XYZ file of C-alpha atoms in Angstrom:
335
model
C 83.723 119.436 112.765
C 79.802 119.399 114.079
C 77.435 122.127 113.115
C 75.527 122.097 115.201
C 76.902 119.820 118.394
C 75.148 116.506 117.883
C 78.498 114.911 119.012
C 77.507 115.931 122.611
C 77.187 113.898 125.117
C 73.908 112.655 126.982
C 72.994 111.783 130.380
C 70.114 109.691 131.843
C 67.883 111.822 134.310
C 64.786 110.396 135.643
C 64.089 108.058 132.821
C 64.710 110.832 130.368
C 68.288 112.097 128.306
C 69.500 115.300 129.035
C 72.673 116.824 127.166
C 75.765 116.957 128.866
C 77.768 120.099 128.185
C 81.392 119.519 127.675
C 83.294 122.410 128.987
C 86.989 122.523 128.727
C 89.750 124.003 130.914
C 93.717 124.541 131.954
C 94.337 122.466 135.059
C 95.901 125.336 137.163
C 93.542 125.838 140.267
C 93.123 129.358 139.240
C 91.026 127.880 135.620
C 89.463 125.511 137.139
C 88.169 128.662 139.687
C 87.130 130.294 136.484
C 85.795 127.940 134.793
C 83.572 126.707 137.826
C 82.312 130.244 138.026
C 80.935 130.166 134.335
C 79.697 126.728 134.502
C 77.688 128.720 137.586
C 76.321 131.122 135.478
C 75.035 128.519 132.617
C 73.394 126.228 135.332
C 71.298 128.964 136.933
C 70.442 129.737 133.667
C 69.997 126.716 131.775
C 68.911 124.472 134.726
C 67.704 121.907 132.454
C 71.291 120.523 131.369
C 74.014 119.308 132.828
C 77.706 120.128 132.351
C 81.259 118.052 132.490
C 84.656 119.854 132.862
C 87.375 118.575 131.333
C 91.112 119.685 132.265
C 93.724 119.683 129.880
C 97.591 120.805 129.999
C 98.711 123.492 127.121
C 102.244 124.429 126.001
C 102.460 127.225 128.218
C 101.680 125.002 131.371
C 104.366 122.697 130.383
C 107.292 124.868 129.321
C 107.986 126.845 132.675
C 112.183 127.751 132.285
C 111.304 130.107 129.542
C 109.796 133.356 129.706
C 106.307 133.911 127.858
C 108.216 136.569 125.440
C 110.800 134.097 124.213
C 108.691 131.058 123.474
C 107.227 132.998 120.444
C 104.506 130.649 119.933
C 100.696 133.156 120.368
C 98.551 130.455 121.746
C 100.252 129.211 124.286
C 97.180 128.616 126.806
C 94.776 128.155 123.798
C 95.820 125.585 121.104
C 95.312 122.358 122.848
C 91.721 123.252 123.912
C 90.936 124.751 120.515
C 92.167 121.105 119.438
C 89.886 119.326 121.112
C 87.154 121.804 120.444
C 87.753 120.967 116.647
C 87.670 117.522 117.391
C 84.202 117.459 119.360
C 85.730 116.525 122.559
C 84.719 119.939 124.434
C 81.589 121.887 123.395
C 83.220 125.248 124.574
C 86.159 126.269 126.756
C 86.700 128.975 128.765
C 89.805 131.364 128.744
C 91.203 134.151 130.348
C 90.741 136.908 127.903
C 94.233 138.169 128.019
C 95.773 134.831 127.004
C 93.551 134.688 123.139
C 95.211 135.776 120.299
C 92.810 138.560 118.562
C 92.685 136.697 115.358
C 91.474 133.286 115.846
C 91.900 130.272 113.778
C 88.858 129.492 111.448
C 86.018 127.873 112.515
C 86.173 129.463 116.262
C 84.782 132.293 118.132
C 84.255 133.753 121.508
C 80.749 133.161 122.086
C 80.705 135.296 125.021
C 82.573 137.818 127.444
C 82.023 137.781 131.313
C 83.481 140.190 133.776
C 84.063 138.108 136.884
C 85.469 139.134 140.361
C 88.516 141.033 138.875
C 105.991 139.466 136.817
C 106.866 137.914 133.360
C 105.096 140.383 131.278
C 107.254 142.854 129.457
C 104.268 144.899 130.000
C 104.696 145.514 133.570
C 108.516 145.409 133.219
C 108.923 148.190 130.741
C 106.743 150.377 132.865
C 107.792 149.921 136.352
C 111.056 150.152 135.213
C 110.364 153.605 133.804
C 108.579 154.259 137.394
C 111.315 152.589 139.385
C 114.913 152.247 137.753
C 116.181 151.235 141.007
C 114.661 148.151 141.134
C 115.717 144.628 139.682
C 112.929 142.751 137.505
C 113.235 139.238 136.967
C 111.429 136.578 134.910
C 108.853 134.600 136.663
C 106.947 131.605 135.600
C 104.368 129.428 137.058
C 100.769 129.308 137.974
C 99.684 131.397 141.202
C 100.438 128.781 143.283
C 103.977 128.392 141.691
C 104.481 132.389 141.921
C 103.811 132.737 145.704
C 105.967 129.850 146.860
C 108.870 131.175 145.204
C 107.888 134.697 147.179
C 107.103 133.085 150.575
C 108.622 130.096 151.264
C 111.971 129.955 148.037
C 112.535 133.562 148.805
C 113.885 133.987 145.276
C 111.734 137.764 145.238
C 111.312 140.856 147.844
C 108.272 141.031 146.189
C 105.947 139.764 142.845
C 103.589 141.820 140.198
C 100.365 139.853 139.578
C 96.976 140.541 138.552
C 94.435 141.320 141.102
C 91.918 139.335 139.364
C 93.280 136.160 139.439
C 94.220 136.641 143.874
C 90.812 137.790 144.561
C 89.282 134.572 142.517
C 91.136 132.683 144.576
C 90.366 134.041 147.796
C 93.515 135.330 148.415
C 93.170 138.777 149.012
C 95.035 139.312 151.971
C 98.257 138.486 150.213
C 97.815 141.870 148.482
C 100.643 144.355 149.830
C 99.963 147.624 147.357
C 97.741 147.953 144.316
C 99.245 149.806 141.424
C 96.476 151.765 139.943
C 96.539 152.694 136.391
C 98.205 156.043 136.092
C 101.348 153.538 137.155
C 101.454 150.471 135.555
C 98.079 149.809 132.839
C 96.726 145.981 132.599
C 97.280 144.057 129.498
C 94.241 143.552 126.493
C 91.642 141.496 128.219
C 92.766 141.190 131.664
C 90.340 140.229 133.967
C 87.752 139.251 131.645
C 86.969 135.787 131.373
C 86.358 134.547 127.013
C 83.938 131.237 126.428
C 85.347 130.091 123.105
C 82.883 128.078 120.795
C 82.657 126.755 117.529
C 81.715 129.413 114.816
C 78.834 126.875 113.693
C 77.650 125.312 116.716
C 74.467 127.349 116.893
C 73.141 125.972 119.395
C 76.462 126.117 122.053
C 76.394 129.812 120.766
C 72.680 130.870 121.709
C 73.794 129.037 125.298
C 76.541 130.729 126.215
C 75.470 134.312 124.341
C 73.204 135.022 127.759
C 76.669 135.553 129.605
C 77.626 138.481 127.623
C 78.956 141.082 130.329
C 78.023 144.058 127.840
C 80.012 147.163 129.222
C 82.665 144.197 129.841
C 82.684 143.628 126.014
C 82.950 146.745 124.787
C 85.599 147.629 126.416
C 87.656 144.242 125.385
C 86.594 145.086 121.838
C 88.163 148.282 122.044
C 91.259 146.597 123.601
C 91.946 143.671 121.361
C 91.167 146.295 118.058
C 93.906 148.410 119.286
C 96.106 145.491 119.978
C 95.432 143.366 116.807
C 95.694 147.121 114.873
C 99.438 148.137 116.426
C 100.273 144.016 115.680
C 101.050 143.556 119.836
C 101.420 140.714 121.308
C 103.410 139.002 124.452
C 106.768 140.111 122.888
C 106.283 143.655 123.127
C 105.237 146.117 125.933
C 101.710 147.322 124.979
C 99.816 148.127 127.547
C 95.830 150.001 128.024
C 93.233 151.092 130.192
C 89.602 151.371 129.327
C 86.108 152.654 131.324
C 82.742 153.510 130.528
C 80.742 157.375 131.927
C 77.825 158.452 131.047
C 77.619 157.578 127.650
C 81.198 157.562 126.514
C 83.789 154.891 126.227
C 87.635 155.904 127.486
C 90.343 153.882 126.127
C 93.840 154.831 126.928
C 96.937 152.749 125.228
C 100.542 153.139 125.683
C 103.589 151.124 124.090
C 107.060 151.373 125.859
C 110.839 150.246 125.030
C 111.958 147.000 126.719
C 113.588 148.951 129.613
C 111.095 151.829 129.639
C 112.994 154.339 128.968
C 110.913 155.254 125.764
C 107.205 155.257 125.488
C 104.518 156.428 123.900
C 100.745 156.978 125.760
C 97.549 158.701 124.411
C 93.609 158.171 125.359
C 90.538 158.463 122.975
C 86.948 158.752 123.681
C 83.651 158.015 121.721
C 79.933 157.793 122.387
C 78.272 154.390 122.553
C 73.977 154.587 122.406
C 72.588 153.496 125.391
C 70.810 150.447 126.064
C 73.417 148.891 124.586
C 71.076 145.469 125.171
C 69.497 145.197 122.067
C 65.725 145.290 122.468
C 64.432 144.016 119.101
C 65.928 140.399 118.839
C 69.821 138.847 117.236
C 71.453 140.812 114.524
C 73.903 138.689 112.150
C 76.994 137.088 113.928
C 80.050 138.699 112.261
C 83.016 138.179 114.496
C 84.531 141.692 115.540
C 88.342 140.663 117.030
C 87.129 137.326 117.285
C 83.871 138.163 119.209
C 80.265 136.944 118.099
C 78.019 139.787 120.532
C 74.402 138.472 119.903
C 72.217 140.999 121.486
C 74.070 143.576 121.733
C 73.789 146.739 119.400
C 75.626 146.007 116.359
C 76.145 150.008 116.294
C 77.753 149.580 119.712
C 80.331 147.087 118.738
C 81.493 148.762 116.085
C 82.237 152.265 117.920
C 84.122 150.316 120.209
C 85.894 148.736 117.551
C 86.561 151.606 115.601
C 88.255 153.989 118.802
C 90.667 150.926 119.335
C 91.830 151.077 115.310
C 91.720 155.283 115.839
C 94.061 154.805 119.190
C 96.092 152.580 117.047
C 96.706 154.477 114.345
C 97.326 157.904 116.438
C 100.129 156.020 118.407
C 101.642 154.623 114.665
C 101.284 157.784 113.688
C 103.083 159.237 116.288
C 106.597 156.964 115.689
C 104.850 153.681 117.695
C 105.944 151.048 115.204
C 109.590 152.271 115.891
C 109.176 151.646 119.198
C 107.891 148.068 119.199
C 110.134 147.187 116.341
C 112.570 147.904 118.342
C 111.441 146.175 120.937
C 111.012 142.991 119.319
C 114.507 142.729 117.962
C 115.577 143.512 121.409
C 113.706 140.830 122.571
C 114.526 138.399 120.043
C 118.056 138.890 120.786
C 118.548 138.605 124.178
């Protein structure tokens, strides 16, 4: 694995070599949307190098008869680019947040967190169903494009759950019939926040992408993925949150529910985060926090956010959580 990503490739501009940036990607239309945003963002602000995208299929692409729950695999949109990112192909690759495990496998981090423009999930399943138990929730799988057709034209749904993010990235905001706000159904760790995943070492890919740090973004997705990684979620259990920033203080609510909703379990936590939270005097050390390097950004800050996610965490266990989700994931496991 290269330190420090001499393995790079180079391209011949006006007599002179320029470094070509090797950014890899899913090949559903929605991450190549993504990634063409980020890649954006790095020319505008690196003008003086160049950049090649390179698609890739994962195992969750491929295995589309089986809901995301039952394949019990955790990085199901994230192993084969992390391959290739080991293996120098890729210099970085970009992710939805949601779909990256909050421990990482050595030798990788997220190098940076951008907030962007922006069912299957037991998530959304366990609470609607609590909301409306006269309703009928299915499995879906698919990309976006996959989703609708079965909607519009297969007619196998009245109606779909999907994340307003990923329509409105796609320019398809009209297709949008209600919006469930958060006091109804709360979004899953990450969602909507885009993750550029690096290698630990690569110093120099890191200092690149660490300019696209969204920092209220990050904060709040630090708080998420602590309180995820510290109740030991994941896709086969209903855990849920919802997180904002006011005047100083950093809101995370987090709830965990039974498989059909009829049990749950919801509280909210606050604490103060110092403000700029750009740091003014220069990079602090790069300890990961959930799998996040933050350069520039106030090491203080990270770990308050940090810190109310284990707090949330532990309140809810405290409370009789880990029954819940135990139960949850036998039930799941089962059937």
């Amino acid at each position: 694995m290269s330190g420090n990503g001499g393995a790079a490739a180079t391209a011949e501009k006006n007599g002179s070599k320029m470094r070509v940036i090797r950014v890899g990607t899913r090949k559903s239309e929605l991450a190549r949307i993504q990634t063409d945003t980020v890649v954006a963002m790095l020319k505008t602000l690196h003008p003086g190098m160049q950049f090649e995208i390179i698609a890739m299929s994962t195992t969750g692409d491929k295995i589309l008869d089986t809901a995301l729950s039952k394949i019990g695999e955790k990085s199901l949109f994230t192993k084969e680019l992390e391959y290739a990112l080991e293996r120098n192909e890729v210099d970085l690759v970009v992710h939805s947040l949601k779909d990256v495990p909050t421990v990482l496998p050595p030798g990788f981090t997220i190098g940076a967190i951008c907030n962007t423009v922006g069912t299957s999930s037991l998530r959304r399943v366990a609470q609607l169903q609590r909301k409306f138990p006269h309703l009928e929730f299915k499995s879906i799988r698919g990309n976006l494009n996959t989703r609708l057709r079965k909607l519009y034209e297969q007619q196998e749904f009245s109606a779909i759950i999907l994340a307003v993010a990923g329509l409105q990235r796609m320019g398809w905001q009209n297709r949008v019939g209600q919006i469930l706000h958060p006091e109804e159904c709360m979004y899953a760790v990450g969602q909507g926040a885009l993750a550029v995943e690096v290698r630990a070492k690569d110093q120099d890919i890191l200092e690149l992408v660490s300019v696209l740090h969204d920092p209220e973004t990050l904060l709040r997705c630090i708080a998420e993925r602590a309180f995820l990684r510290h109740l030991e979620g994941g896709c086969s259990v209903p855990v849920a949150v919802h997180t904002m920033m006011s005047d100083g203080q950093l809101y995370l609510t987090g709830g965990v529910w039974s498989l059909d909703g009829s049990d749950s379990m919801q509280e909210t936590m606050q604490t103060t985060i110092q403000v700029p939270v750009q740091h003014e005097d220069g990079p602090e050390d790069d300890p990961q926090l959930v799998g996040i390097t933050a350069r520039n950004i106030p090491r203080g800050a990270q770990l308050a956010a940090e810190n109310l996610g284990i707090s949330l965490a532990s309140l809810l266990l405290d409370k009789g959580a880990k029954n819940i989700l135990d139960v949850a994931r036998q039930l799941n496991d089962v059937h």
